[in-house]
XYZ file of C-alpha atoms in Angstrom:
460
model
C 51.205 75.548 56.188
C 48.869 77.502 54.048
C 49.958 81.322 54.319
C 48.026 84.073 52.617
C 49.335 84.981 49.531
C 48.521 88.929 49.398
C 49.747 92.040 50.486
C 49.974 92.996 54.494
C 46.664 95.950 53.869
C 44.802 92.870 51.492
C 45.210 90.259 54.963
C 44.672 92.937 57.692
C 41.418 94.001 55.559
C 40.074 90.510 55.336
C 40.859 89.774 59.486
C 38.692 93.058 60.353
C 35.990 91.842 57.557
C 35.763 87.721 58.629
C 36.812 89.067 62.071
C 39.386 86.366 62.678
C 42.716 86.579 64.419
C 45.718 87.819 62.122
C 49.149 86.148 62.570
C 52.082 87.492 61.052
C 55.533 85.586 60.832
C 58.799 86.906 60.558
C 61.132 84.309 58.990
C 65.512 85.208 58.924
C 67.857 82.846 57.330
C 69.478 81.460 60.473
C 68.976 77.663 62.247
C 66.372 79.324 64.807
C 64.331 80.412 61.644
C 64.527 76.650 59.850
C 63.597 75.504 62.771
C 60.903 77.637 63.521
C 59.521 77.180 59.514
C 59.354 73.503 60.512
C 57.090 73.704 63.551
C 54.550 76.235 61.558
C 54.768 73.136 58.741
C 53.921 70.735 61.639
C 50.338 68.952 60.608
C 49.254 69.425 64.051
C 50.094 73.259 64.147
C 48.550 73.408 60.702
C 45.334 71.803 61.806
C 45.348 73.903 64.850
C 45.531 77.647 62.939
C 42.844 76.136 60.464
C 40.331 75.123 62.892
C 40.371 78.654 64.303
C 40.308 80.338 60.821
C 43.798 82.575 61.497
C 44.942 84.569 58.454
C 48.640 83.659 58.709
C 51.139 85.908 56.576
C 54.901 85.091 56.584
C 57.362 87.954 55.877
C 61.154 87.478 55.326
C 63.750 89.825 56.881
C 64.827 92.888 55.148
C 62.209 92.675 52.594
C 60.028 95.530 51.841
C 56.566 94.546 53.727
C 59.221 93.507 56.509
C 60.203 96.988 56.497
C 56.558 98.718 56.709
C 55.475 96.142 59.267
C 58.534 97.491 61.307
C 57.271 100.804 61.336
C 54.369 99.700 63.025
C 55.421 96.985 65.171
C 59.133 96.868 65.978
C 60.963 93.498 65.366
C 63.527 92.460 68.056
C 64.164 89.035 67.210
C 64.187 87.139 64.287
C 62.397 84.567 64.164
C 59.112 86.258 65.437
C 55.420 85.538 65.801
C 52.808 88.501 65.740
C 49.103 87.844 67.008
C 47.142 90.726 66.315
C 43.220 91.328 67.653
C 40.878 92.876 65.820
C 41.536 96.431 67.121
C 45.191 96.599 66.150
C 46.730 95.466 69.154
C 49.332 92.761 69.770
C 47.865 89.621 71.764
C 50.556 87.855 72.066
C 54.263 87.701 70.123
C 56.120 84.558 70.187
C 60.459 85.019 69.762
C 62.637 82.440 68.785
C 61.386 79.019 67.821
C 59.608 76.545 69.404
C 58.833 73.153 69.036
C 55.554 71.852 67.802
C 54.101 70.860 71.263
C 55.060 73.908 72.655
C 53.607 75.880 69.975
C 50.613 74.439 70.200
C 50.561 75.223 74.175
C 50.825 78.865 73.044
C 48.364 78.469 70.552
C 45.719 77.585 72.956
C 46.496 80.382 75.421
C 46.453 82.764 72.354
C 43.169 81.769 71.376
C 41.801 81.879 74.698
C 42.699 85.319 75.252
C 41.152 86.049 71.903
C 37.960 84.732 72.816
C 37.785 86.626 75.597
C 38.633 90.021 74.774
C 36.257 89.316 71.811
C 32.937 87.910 72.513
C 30.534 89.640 70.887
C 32.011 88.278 67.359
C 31.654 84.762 69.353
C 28.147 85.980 70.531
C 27.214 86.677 66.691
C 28.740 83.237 65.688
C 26.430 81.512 67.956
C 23.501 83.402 67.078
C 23.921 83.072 63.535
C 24.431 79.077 64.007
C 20.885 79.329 65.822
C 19.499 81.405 63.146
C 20.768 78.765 60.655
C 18.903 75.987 62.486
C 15.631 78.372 63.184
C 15.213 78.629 59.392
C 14.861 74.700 58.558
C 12.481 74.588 61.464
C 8.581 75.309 60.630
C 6.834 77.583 63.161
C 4.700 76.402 65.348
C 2.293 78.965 66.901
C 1.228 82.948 66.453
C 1.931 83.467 70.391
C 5.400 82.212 69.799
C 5.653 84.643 66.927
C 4.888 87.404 68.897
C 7.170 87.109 72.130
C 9.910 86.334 69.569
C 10.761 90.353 69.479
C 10.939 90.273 73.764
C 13.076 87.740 73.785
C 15.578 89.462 71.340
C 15.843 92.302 73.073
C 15.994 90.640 76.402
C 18.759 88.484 74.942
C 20.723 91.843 73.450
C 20.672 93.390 76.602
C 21.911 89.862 78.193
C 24.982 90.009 75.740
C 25.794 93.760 76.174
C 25.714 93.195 80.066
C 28.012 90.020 79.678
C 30.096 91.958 77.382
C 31.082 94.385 79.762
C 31.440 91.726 82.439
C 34.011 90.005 80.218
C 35.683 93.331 78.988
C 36.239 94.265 83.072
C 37.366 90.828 83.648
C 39.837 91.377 80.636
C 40.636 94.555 81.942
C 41.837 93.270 85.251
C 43.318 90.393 83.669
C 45.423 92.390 81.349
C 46.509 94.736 84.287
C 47.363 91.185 86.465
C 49.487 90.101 83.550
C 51.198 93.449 83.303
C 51.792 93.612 86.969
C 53.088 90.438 87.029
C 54.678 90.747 84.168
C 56.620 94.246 86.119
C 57.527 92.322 88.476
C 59.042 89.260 86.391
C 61.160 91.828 84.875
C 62.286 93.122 87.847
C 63.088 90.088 89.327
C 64.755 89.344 85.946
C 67.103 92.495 86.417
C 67.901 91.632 89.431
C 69.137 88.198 89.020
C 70.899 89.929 85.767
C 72.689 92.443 87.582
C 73.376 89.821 90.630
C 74.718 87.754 87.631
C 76.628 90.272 86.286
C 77.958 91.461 89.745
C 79.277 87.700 90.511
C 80.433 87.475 87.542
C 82.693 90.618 87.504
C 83.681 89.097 91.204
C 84.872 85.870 89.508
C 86.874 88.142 86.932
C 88.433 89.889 89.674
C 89.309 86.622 91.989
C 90.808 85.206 88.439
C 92.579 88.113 87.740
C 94.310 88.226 91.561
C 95.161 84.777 91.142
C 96.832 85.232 88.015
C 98.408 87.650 89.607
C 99.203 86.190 92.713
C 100.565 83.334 90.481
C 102.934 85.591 88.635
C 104.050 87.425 91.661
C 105.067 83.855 93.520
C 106.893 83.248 90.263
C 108.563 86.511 90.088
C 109.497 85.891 93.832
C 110.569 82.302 92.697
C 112.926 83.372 89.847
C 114.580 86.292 92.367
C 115.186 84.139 94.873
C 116.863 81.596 92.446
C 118.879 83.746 91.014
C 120.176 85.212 94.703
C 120.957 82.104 95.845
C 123.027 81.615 92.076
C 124.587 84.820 92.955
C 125.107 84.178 96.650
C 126.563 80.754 95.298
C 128.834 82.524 92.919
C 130.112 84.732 95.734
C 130.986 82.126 97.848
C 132.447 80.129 95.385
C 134.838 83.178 94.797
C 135.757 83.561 98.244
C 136.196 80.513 98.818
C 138.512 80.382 95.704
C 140.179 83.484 96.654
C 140.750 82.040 100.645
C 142.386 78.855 99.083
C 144.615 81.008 97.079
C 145.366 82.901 99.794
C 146.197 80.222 101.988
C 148.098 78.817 99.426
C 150.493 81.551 98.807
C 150.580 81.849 102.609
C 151.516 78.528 102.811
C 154.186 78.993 100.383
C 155.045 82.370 102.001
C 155.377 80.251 105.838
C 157.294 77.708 104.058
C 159.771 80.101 102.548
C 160.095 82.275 105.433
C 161.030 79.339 107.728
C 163.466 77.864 104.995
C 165.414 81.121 105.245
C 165.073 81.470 108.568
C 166.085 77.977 108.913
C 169.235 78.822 106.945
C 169.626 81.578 108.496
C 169.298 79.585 111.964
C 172.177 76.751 110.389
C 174.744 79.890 109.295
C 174.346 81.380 112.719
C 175.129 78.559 114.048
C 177.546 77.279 111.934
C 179.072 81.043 113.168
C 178.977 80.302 116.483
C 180.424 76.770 116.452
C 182.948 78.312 114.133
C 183.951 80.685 116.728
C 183.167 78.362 119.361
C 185.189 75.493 118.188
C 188.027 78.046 116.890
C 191.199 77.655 119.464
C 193.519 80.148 117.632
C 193.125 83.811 116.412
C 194.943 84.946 113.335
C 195.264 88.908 113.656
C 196.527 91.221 110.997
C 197.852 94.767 112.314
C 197.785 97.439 109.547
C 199.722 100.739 109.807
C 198.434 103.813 108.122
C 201.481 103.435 105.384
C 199.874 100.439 104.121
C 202.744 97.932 106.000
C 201.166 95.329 108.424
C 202.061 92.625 110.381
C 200.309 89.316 111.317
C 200.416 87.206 114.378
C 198.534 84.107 115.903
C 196.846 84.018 119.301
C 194.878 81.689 121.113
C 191.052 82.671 121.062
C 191.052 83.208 124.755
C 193.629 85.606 124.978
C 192.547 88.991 125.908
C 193.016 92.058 123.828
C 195.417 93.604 125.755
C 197.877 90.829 124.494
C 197.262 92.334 121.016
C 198.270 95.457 121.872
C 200.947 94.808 123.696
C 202.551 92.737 120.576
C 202.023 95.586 118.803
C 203.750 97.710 121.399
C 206.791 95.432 121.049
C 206.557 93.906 117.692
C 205.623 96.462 115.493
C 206.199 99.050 116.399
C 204.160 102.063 115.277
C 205.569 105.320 115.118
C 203.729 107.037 117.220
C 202.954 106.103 120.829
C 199.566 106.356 121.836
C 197.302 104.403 119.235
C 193.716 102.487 119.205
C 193.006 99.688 117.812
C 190.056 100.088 115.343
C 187.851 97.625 112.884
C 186.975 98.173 108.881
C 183.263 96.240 108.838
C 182.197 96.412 111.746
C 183.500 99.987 111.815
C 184.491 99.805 115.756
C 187.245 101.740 117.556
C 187.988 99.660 120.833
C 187.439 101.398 124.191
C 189.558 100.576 127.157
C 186.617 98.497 128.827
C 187.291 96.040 125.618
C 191.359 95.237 126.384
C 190.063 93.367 128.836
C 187.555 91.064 127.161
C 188.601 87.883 124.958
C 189.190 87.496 121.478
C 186.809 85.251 121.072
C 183.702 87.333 123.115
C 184.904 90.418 120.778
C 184.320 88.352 117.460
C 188.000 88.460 115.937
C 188.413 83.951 115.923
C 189.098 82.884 113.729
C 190.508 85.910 111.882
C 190.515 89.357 112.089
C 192.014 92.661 110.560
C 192.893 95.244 113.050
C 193.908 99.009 112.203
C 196.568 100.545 114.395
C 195.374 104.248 114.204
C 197.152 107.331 116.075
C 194.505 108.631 118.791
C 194.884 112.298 117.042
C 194.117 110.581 113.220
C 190.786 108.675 115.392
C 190.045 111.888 116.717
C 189.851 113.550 113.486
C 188.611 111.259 111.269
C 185.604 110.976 114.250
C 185.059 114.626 113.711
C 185.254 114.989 110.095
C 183.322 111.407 110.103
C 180.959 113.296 112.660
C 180.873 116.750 110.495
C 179.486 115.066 107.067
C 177.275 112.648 108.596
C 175.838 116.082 110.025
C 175.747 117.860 106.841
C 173.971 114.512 104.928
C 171.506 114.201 108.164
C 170.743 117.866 107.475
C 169.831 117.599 104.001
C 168.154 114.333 104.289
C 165.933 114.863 107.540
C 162.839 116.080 106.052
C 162.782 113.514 103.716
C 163.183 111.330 106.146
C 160.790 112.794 108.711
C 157.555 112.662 106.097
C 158.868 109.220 104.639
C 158.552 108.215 108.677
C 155.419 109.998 109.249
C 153.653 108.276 106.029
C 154.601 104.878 107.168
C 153.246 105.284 110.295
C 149.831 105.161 108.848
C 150.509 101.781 107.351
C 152.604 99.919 109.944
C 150.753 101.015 112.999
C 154.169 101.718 114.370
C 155.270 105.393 116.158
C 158.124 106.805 114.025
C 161.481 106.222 115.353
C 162.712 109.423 116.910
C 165.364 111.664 114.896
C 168.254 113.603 115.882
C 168.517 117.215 115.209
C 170.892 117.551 112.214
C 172.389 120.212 114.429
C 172.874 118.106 117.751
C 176.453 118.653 118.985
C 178.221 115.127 118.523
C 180.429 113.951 121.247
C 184.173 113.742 121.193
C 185.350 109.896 119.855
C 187.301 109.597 123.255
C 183.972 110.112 125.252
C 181.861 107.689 122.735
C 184.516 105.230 122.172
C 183.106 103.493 125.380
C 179.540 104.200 124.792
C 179.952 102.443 120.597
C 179.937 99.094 121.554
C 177.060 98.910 123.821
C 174.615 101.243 121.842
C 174.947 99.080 119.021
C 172.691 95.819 119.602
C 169.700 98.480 121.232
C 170.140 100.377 117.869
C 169.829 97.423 116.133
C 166.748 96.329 118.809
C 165.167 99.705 117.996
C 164.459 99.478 114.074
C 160.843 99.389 113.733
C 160.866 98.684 109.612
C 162.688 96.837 107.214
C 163.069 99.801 104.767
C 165.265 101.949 107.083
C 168.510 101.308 109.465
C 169.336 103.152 112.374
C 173.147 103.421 113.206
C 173.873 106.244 115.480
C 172.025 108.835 114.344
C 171.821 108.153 110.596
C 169.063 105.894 109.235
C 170.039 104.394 105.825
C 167.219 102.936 103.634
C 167.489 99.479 103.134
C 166.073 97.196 100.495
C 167.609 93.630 101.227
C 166.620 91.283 103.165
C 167.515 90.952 106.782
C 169.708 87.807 105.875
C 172.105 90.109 104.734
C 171.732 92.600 107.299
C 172.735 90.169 109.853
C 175.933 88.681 108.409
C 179.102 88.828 109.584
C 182.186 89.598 107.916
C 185.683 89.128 109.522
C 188.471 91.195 108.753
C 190.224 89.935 105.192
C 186.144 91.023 103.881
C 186.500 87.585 102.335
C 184.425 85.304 104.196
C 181.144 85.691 105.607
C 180.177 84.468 108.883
């Protein structure tokens, strides 16, 4: 491509002068503006510029001239191609690069444009082509010579009148272009901002997906780890139920060994007694002498008291016949009941008390079991009252620590049979009713229930 080698004022000078069409190219150093380079050094692009006579002038970006054509004509895109008229205005401008058919394509439109919003300069081209030709051609006649001046000025007026013509026809052309050209940019912003609107839709159904997707995994992970803690939980329990019903197991098993022991003492007790035939008695006396005798288990008390009526003795007439362990001081209801029913077979020891040393040792008995009630029933009373909130249980009704205490004559009869409802009535293993004292108790009920004869030597 042959570009013109001056300054931008030296080619826009000699496009007014010749009255050709002035190109100017803008050339960058990016592929778009190699590639364009290429299409302007295309033969058939070069062939096409120089048939039409276009001053071409090629500018690089960010030189000076770049910079004062700028000023005149701002430069959007590099690589760009300028086609100015002959009044100063832009035909057409070509962005970006094209390839060589293409160009060409433009080239053509370009031109024709150029033609017609110039004829006159196309007009005087003609003309002078015919003037040429006229000139190497002899005259032939005066009268020809003569209308020659008509004709000219019939001609002239012919080309101003088509001038006009074609400069209206431009006119509306150029307004058709620009009107279509509005609306080819409208349409273009709206398919932009329809673009950009789906677009920013797309975003959004992205974005709630992702988030969607992280939510289900959140939910994913929380439920895992609930069902790892639910897991854990039940594991426990079921950890802490096995020990449970382990130690209850072991808790049954020991409760029903003693209570099986329990069950083979008892009855090795009662076949004791049972299978006893004989009761060996020993009488004490107050001054430590005693006396012992043999009866047969199914001999009544009254036997025993007779023999010691005639055998020993005592020196002092009216006596009772009293335990150590059970403490028990018989009434005359028992005389009349066996040895064996009143628990003295195999052996027994039986003290022969005066009914006046019974009588006081009942009230002095009577007198500091008062005085240690006294002190010890409100101690008693909240210890009772505490316990009922645990146990479930009503508290076991007290005695008064001042409630008068009968005489031992009038609860010598009543002794024997209150003692198996007291011992029905206890309501807790950490206190004993007898009477009307409650001793704590911290043993078991094994040793509660045993039985001790008389020596205190062997237990039941």
């Amino acid at each position: 491509m042959q570009w013109h080698s001056g300054s931008i004022a030296e080619a826009v000078s000699e496009a007014k002068k010749k009255n050709k069409l002035f190109m100017v190219y803008i050339e960058g150093n990016d592929d778009m503006s190699k590639t364009m380079t290429a299409t302007f050094n295309d033969p058939s692009v070069c062939e096409k510029l120089m048939s039409e006579n276009v001053i071409a002038l090629k500018l690089v970006a960010n030189s000076v001239p770049y910079m004062q054509f700028c000023q005149i004509y701002p430069v959007l895109v590099i690589p760009s191609s300028f086609f100015i008229g002959g009044n100063g205005a832009p035909i057409e401008i070509i962005t970006g690069s094209l390839l060589p058919t293409e160009f060409c394509s433009k080239l053509e439109k370009v031109f024709e444009v150029y033609r017609k919003s110039y004829p006159i300069s196309v007009a005087e081209k003609s003309e002078a082509s015919t003037q040429n030709s006229s000139i190497n051609q002899p005259s032939t006649s005066s009268a020809g010579s003569n209308s020659e001046p008509s004709n000219t000025n019939q001609s002239l007026e012919d080309k101003v009148e088509r001038a006009k013509v074609l400069i209206e026809a431009q006119r509306q052309s150029k307004a058709a272009e620009e009107k279509e050209k509005e609306k080819n940019d409208e349409i273009a912003r709206r398919n932009m901002g329809k673009a950009m609107q789906q677009a920013n839709l797309t975003k959004k159904e992205a974005e709630m997906q992702e988030w969607a997707k992280n939510r289900a995994k959140d939910k994913e992970e929380e439920r895992l780890a609930r069902e790892k803690v639910k897991a854990m939980i039940a594991q426990d329990r079921a950890e802490q139920a096995a020990r449970y019903e382990k130690f209850k197991a072991s808790e049954e098993a020991e409760r029903k060994r003693i209570q099986q022991k329990y069950d083979e003492e008892e009855r090795a007790r009662k076949e004791a007694v049972t299978n006893s035939n004989e009761a060996h008695l020993q009488f004490r006396l107050p001054d430590g002498s005693y006396s012992t005798h043999c009866f047969s288990a199914d001999a009544i008390l009254e036997e025993a008291r007779r023999f010691v009526r005639e055998e020993v003795r005592p020196p002092f007439s009216n006596f009772s016949l009293c335990t150590t362990f059970p403490r028990r001081q018989f009434s005359e209801s028992d005389y009349s009941e066996t040895l064996r029913n009143l628990q003295l077979a195999p052996s027994a020891v039986l003290l022969i008390l005066p009914e006046q040393a019974v009588s006081s040792i009942n009230q002095s008995a009577n007198f500091i079991s008062s005085m240690f009630w006294f002190l010890l029933f409100p101690i008693t009373s909240i210890w009772n009252y505490i316990r009922s909130f645990f146990t479930g249980a009503d508290p076991p009704s007290l005695t008064q620590p001042n409630q008068t205490v009968p005489s031992s004559s009038e609860n010598s009869d009543k002794n024997t049979d209150k003692r198996q409802p007291n011992i029905r009535r206890r309501e807790s293993p950490f206190a004993k009713r007898e009477g009307n004292v409650f001793r704590i108790n911290n043993q078991s009920d094994d040793d509660e229930n045993n039985t001790w004869n008389g020596n205190s030597t062997q237990q039941m």
